[in-house]
C-alpha positions in Angstrom: 129.3 120.6 108.7 129.6 122.1 112.2 127.1 124.0 114.3 127.7 126.4 117.2 126.0 126.3 120.5 126.4 127.9 123.9 127.4 126.2 127.2 127.7 127.7 130.6 130.7 127.1 132.8 131.5 128.5 136.3 134.5 130.8 136.6 136.8 128.1 137.9 136.1 125.7 135.1 136.4 128.4 132.5 139.8 129.4 134.0 140.9 125.7 133.8 139.7 125.5 130.2 141.6 128.7 129.3 144.8 127.4 131.0 144.6 124.1 129.1 144.0 125.9 125.9 147.0 128.1 126.4 149.2 125.2 127.5 148.3 123.1 124.5 148.1 126.0 122.0 144.5 125.1 121.1 141.3 127.1 121.2 138.6 126.8 123.9 136.3 125.5 121.2 138.7 122.8 120.0 139.2 121.5 123.6 135.5 121.6 124.4 134.6 119.8 121.1 137.2 117.1 121.8 135.9 116.7 125.4 132.3 116.4 124.2 133.4 113.9 121.5 135.2 111.7 124.0 132.4 111.8 126.5 129.7 111.0 123.9 131.8 108.1 122.4 132.6 106.6 125.8 129.0 106.8 127.0 127.5 105.5 123.7 129.9 102.5 123.9 128.9 101.9 127.5 125.2 102.1 126.8 125.6 99.8 123.8 127.3 97.2 126.1 124.6 97.5 128.7 121.9 97.0 126.1 123.8 94.0 124.7 124.1 92.5 128.2 120.4 93.0 128.9 119.5 91.4 125.6 121.7 88.4 126.5 120.1 88.1 129.9 116.7 88.3 128.3 117.7 85.3 126.1 118.9 83.5 129.2 122.5 83.7 128.3 124.4 83.8 131.6 128.0 83.0 132.6 128.5 79.7 134.2 129.9 79.4 137.7 133.2 78.1 136.3 133.5 81.2 134.0 132.8 83.5 136.9 135.5 81.8 139.0 138.0 82.2 136.1 137.2 85.9 135.8 137.5 86.4 139.6 140.9 84.6 139.6 142.1 86.7 136.7 141.0 89.9 138.4 142.6 88.9 141.7 145.9 88.1 139.9 145.9 91.6 138.4 145.2 93.1 141.8 148.0 91.1 143.4 150.4 92.0 140.6 149.6 95.7 141.0 150.6 95.7 144.7 
């Protein structure tokens, strides 16, 4: 089941939405629904991970200094490789 609702966009965003709809041969509604779906899924995932981290911290489950060093080294290697 689907439901309709109204949103307000400024003229510039509406023009961008219309252009994207035309370029992709999709409707405004389809693009808006997909954008909202993506936003909600991403943010729900992020909030779940934050809650999970808070629960772990509340239980006293923290990374060791060695684990943090390994993560830092891996991130630095990725940064160096990207340069």
